Coordinates of C-alpha atoms and ligand atoms in Angstrom, one line a residue:
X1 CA 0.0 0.0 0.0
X2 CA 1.5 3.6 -1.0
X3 CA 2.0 5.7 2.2
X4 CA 0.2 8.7 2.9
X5 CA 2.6 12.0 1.8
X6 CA 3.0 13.4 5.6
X7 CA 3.8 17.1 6.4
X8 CA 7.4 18.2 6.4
X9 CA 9.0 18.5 9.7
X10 CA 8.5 21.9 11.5
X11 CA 12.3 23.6 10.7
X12 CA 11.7 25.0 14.3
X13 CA 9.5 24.0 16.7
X14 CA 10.3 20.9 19.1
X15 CA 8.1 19.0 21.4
X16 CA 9.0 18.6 24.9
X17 CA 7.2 16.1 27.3
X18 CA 3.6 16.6 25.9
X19 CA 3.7 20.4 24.8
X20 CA 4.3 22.6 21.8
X21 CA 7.5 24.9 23.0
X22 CA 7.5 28.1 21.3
X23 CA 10.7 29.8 21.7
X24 CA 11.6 28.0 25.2
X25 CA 8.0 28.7 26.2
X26 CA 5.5 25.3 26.5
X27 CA 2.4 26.2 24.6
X28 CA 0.2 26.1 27.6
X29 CA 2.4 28.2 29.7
X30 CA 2.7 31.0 26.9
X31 CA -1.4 30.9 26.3
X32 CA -1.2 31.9 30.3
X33 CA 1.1 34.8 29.5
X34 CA -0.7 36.1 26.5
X35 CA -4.0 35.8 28.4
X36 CA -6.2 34.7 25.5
X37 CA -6.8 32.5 22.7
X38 CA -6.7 32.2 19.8
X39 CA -3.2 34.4 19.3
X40 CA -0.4 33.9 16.7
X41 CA 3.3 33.1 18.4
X42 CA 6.7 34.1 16.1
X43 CA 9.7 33.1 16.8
X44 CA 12.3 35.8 17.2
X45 CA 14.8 33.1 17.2
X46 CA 14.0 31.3 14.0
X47 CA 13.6 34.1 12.2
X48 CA 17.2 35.0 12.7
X49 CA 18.5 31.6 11.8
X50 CA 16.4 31.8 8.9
X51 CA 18.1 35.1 7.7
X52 CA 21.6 33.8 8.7
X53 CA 21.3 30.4 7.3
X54 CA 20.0 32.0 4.1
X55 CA 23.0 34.5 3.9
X56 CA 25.5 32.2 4.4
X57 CA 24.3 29.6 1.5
X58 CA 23.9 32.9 -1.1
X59 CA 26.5 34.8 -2.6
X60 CA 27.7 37.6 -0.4
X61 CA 26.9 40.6 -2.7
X62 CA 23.4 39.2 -3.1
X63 CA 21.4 41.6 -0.8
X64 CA 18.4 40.1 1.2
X65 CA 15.0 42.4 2.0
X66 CA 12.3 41.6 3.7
X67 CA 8.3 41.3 1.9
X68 CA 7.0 43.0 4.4
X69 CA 3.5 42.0 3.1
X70 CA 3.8 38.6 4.4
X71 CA 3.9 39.9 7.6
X72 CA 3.6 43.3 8.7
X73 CA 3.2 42.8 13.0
X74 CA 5.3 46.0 14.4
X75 CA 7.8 43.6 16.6
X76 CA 8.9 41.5 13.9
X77 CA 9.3 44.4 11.4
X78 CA 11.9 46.1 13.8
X79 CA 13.7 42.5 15.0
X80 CA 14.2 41.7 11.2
X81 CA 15.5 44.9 10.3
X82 CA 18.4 44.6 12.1
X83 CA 19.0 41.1 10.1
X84 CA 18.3 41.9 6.5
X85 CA 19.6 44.6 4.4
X86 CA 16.5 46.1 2.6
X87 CA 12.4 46.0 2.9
X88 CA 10.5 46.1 -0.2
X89 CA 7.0 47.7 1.2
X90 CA 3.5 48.2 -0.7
X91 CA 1.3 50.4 1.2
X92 CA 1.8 53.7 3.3
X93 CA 0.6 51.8 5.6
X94 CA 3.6 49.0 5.9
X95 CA 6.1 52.4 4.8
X96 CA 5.2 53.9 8.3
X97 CA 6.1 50.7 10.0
X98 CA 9.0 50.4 8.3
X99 CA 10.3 53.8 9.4
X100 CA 8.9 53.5 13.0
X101 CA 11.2 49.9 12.6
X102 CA 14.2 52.5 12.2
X103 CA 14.8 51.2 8.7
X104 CA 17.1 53.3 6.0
X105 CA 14.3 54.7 3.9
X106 CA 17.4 54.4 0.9
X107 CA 16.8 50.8 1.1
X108 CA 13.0 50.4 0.8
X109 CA 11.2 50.3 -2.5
X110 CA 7.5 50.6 -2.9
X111 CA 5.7 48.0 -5.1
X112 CA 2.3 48.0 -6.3
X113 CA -0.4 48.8 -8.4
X114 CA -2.8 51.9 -7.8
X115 CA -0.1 53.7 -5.4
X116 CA -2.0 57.1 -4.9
X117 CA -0.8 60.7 -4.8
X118 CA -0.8 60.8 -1.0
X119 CA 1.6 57.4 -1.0
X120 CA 3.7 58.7 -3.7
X121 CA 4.4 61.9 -2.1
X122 CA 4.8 60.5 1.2
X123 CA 7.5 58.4 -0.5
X124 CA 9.3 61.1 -2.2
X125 CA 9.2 63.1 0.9
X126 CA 10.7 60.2 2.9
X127 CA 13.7 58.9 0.0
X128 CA 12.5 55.6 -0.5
X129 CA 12.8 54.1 -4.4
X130 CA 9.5 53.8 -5.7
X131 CA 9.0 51.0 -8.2
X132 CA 6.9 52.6 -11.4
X133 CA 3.9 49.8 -11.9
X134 CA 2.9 52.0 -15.2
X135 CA 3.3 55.3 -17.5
X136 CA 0.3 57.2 -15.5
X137 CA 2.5 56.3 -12.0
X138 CA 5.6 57.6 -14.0
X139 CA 3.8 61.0 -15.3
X140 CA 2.2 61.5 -11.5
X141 CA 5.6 60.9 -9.5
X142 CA 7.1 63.2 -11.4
X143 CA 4.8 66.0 -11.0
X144 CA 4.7 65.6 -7.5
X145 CA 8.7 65.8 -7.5
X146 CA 8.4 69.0 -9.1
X147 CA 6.0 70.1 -6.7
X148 CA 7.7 69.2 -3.7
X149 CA 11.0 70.3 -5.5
X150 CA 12.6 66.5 -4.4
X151 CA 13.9 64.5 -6.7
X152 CA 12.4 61.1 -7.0
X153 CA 14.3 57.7 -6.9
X154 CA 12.4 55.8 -8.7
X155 CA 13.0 51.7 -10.6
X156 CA 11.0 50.3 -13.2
X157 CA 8.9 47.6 -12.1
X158 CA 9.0 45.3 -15.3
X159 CA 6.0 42.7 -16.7
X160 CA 8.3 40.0 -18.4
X161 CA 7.8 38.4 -21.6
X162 CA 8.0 34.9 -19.3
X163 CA 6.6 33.3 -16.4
X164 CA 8.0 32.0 -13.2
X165 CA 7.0 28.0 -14.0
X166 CA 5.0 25.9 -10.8
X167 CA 4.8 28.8 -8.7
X168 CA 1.6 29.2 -5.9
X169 CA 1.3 32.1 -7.7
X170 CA 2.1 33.8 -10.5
X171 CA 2.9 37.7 -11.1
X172 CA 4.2 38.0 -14.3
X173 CA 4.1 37.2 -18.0
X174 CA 0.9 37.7 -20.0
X175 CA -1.6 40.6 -19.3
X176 CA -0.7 41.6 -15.7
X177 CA -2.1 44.9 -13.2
X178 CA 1.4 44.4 -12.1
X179 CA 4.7 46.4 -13.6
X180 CA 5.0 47.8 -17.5
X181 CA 5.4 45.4 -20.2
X182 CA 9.2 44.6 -20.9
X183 CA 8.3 46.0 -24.8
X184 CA 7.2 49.2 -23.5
X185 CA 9.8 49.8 -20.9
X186 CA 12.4 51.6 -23.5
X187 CA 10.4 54.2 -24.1
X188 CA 10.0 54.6 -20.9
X189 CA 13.1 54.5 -19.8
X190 CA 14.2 57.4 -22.3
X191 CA 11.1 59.4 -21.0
X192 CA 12.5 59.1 -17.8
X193 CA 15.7 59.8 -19.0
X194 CA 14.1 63.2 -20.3
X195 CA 12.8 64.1 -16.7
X196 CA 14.3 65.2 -13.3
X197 CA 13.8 61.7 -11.4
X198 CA 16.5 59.5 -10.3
X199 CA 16.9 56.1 -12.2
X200 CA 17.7 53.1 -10.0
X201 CA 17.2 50.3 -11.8
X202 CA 14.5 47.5 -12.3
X203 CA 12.6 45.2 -10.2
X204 CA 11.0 41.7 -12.2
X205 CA 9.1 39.4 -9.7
X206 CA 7.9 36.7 -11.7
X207 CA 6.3 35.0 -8.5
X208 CA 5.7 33.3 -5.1
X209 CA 5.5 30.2 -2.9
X210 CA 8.1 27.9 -5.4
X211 CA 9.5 24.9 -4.6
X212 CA 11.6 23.8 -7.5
X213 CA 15.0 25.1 -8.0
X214 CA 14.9 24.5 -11.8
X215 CA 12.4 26.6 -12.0
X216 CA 13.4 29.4 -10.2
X217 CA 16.6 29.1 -11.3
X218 CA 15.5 29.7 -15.0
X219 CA 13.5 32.7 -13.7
X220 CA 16.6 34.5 -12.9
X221 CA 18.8 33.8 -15.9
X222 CA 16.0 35.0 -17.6
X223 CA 15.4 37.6 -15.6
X224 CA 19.0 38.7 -15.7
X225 CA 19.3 38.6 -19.9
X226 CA 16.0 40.9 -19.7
X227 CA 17.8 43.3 -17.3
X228 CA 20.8 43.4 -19.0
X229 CA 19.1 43.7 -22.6
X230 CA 16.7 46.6 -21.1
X231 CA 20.1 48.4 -19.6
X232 CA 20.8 49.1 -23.3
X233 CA 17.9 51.9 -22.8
X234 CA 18.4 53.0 -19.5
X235 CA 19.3 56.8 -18.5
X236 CA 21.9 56.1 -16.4
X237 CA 23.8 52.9 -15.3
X238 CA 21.8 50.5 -13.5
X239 CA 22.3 50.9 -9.9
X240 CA 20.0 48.5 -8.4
X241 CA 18.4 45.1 -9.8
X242 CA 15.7 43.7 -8.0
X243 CA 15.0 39.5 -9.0
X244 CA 12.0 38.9 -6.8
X245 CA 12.4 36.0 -4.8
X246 CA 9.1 33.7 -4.8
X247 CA 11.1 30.8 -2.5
X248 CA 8.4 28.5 -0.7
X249 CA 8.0 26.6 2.1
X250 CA 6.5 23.5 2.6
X251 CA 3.3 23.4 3.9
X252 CA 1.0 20.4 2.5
X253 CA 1.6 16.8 2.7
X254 CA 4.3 15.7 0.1
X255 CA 5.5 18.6 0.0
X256 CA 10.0 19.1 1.1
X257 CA 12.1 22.3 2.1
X258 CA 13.5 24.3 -0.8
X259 CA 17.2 23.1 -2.2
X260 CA 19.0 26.8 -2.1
X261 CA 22.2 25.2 -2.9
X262 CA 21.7 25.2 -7.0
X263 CA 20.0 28.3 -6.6
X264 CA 22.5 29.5 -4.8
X265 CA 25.2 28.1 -7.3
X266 CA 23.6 29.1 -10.4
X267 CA 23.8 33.1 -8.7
X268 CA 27.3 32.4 -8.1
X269 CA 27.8 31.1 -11.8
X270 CA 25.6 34.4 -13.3
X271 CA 27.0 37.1 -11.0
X272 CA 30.2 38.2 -12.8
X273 CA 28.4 38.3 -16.2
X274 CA 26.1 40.6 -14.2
X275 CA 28.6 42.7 -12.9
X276 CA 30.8 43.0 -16.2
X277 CA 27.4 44.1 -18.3
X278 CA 26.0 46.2 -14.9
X279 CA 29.2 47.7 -13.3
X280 CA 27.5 49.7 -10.2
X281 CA 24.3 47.4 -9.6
X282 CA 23.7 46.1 -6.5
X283 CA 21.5 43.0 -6.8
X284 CA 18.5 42.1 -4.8
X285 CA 15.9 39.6 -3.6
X286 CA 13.0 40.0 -1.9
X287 CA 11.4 37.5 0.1
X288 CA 8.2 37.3 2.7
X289 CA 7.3 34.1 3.5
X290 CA 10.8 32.4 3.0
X291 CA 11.8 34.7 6.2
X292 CA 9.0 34.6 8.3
X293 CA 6.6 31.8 7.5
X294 CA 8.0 29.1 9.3
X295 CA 8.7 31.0 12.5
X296 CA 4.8 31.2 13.4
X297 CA 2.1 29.3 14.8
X298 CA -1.3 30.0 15.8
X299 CA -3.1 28.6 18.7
X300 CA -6.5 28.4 19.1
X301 CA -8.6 26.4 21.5
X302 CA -11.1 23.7 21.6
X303 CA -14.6 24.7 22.7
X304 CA -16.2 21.7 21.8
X305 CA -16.1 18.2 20.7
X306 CA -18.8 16.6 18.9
X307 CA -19.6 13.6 16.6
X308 CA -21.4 14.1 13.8
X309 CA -22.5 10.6 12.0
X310 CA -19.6 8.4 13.0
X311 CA -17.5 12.0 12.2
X312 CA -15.3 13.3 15.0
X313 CA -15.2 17.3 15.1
X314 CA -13.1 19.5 17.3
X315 CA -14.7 23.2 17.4
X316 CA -12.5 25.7 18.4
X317 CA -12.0 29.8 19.3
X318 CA -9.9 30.1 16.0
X319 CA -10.8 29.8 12.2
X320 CA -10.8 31.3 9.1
X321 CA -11.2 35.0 10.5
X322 CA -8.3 34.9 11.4
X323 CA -6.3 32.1 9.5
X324 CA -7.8 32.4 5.6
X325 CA -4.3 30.4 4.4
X326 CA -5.0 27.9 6.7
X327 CA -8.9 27.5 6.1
X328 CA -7.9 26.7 2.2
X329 CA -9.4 30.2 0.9
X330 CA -6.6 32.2 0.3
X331 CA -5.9 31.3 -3.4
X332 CA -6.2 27.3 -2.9
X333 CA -7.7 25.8 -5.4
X334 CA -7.8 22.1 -3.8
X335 CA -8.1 22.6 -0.5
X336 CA -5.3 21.1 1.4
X337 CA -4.4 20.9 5.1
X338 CA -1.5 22.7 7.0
X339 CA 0.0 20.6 9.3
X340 CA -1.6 20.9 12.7
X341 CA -0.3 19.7 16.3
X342 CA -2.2 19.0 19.4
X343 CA 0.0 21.9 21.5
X344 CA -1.0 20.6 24.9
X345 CA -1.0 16.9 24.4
X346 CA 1.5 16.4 21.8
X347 CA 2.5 12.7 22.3
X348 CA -1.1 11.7 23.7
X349 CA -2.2 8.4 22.4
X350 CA -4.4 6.8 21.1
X351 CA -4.2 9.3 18.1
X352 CA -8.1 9.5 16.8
X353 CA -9.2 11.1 13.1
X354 CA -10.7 14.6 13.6
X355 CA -11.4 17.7 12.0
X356 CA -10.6 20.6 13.5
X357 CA -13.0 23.6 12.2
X358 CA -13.9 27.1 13.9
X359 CA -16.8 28.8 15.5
X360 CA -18.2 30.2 11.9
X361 CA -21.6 29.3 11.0
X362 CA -20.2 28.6 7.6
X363 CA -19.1 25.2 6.1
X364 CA -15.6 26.9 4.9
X365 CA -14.2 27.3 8.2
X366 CA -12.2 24.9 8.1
X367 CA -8.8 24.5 9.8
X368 CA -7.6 20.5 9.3
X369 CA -10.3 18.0 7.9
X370 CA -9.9 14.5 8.4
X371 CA -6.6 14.5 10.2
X372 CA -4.6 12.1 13.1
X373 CA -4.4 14.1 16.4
X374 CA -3.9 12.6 20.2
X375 CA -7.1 13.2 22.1
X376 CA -8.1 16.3 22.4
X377 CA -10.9 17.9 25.3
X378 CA -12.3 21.4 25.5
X379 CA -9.4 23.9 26.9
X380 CA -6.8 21.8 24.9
X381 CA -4.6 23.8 22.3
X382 CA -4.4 22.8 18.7
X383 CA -1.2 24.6 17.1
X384 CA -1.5 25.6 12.9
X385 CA 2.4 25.6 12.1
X386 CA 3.9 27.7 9.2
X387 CA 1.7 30.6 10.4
X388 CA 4.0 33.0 10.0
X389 CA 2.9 34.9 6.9
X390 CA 0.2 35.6 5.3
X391 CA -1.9 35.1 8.5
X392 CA -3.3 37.5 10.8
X393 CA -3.0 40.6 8.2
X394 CA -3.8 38.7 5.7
X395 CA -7.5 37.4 7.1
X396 CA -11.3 38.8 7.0
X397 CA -11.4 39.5 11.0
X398 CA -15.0 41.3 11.4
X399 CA -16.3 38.2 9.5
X400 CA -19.3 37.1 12.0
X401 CA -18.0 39.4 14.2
X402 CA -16.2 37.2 16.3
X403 CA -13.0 38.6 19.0
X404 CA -9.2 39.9 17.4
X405 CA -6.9 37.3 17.5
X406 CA -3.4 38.8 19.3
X407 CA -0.1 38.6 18.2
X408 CA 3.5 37.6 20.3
X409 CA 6.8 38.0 19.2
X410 CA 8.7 35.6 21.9
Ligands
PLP1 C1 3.9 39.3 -2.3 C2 5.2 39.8 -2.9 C3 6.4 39.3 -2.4 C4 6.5 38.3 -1.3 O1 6.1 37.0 -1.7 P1 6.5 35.8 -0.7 O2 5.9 34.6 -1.4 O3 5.9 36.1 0.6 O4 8.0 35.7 -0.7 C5 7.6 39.9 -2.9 N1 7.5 40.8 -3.8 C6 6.4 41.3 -4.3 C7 6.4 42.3 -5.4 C8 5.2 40.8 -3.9 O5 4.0 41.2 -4.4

């Protein structure tokens, strides 16, 4: 018989005696100090080793920012600043933070469609690169330079002629909201050229959530020729280069940690063609969830247990208002389960098939279905692991009007 495909070990939570620790803390004892459920837990810990261990495998001149989008909690945005060496930010909102965070407004860029006058002033007036997602952003940045009589740093944010293959999600290639079409950007560039605004460079991001080296690997060779052929048009030298990132984690059944290492030796192999066509650029990735998704869990708590026609269910405090990702609605199109741990009663046996769902009176809340988990009472914790992006911010909180989850950086 073929064995089920079983979740990927968690990279950095252990179990000791019966209970979930989160950074040294036993899941039980930190619900105590928090002082409610549900609440997401990050790891300040494992997000450094994350950031170190990635550094160490890429080439040294390769410089790492943070996706702030995957996970924008105040705390975490000023412990990873002192790791990383840029944030790439796409709101006012997340820019604020990143300030308040103490980061070098010279190495944030601002991505994303519809920026409005208010953000693209506020981003002139603070020095941070914007990333141009059209013509109309291009014509409106620079009027508002003129007005404000500050010249704006601004990189073209480029649409590519290909597509990041077997990605979660894809962001480039085709008809996109996203960037300007790499055919268009020459004129562009020489309009620019034409204007008072400082030309950085170029930022491609094909895509998120990959697994596959070969495949991201192709992305930046090919998103290196494009750079280097749209250079040809450019103002000025090319002074910053941003790849995208779009590395994944595991978190369905089947699925293994990234490989870096031919990623990281297929950078090592490109890097001095880059430099010898792009003398002064500085090359960047940008990654969210590759820096931050592993480090988090959320723990909710079990309100009830009930049986349903020979079906076991666990309801608890936490759901899809506050975990989408988890619930199978953020973008799934098969719904899948994120691995899931009885935090209280880790090693209790005998296991028993549940589903764990929330306190929504709607048949997608829905945080593991059909899974293995010791038994579990009401007041037990049930831990969602890789919770660390794309999951408080990223979730419909006022649906059914049910309490704010809280967030702990321990
Ligand atoms: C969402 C996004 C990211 C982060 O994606 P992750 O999968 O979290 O790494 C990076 N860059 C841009 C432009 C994005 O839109």
């Amino acid at each position: 018989m073929k064995k089920k495909p079983e979740h990927a070990p968690s990279a950095y939570f252990n179990i000791v005696g019966n209970q979930l620790m989160v950074g040294d803390i036993p899941a039980g004892v930190l619900a105590t100090q928090v002082g409610q459920t549900p609440f997401y837990a990050y790891d300040r810990s494992a997000i450094t080793a994350r950031v170190e261990t990635l550094r160490a495998r890429l080439p040294d001149e390769i410089g790492i920012h943070y996706a702030m989008k995957a996970n924008p909690m105040p705390a975490l945005v000023a412990h990873i600043a002192t790791h990383v060496d840029g944030f790439d930010i796409a709101s006012h909102g997340e820019m604020t933070v990143a300030l308040d965070a103490g980061v070098d407004p010279a190495e944030i860029s601002f991505a994303g469609p519809g920026k409005s006058d208010r953000e693209l002033a506020a981003a002139v007036a603070a020095g941070i690169t914007v990333n141009l997602e059209s013509e109309g952003e291009a014509r409106r940045i620079h009027e508002i330079g003129e007005r404000l009589g500050i010249r704006p740093r601004v990189a073209v944010r480029v649409n590519p002629d290909f597509e990041l293959k077997a990605s979660g999600m894809k962001m480039a290639g085709g008809a996109k909201p996203f960037g300007v079409d790499a055919e268009r950007v020459p004129a562009l560039l020489e309009w620019i050229g034409e204007r008072d605004l400082h030309f950085r460079g170029f930022h491609i991001f094909s895509g998120s959530q990959n697994l596959k080296p070969e495949a991201l690997i192709e992305a930046n060779n090919q998103t290196f020729d494009l750079a280097i052929r749209l250079a040809a048009s450019a103002p000025s030298p090319v002074e910053w280069l941003n790849i995208g990132g779009g590395y994944g984690i595991p978190y369905f059944p089947g699925e293994k940690p990234l490989d870096l290492q031919p990623i990281a030796d297929n950078l090592d192999a490109r890097l001095p063609g880059v430099r010898e066509a792009l003398p002064e650029v500085e090359v960047v990735i940008e990654l969210g969830r590759y820096l931050v998704g592993e480090a988090g869990v959320y723990l909710c708590e079990v309100i009830d247990k009930k049986v349903s026609r020979g079906k076991t269910f666990l309801v608890t405090n936490g759901g899809l208002h506050h975990h989408l990702a988890a619930s199978g609605n953020f973008g799934q199109v098969i719904r899948k389960n994120y691995p899931v741990i009885h935090a209280t009663n880790a090693r209790g046996e005998p296991r028993e098939t549940v589903s764990v769902v929330g306190p929504l009176c709607t048949p997608l809340d829905i945080l593991a279905d059909n899974v293995e988990l010791p038994p579990a009472e009401p007041g037990d914790l049930i831990a969602v692991m890789q919770s660390g992006a794309y999951g408080f911010s990223a979730s419909p909180h006022r649906f059914l009007s049910q309490p704010l989850p809280v967030e702990v950086l321990v």
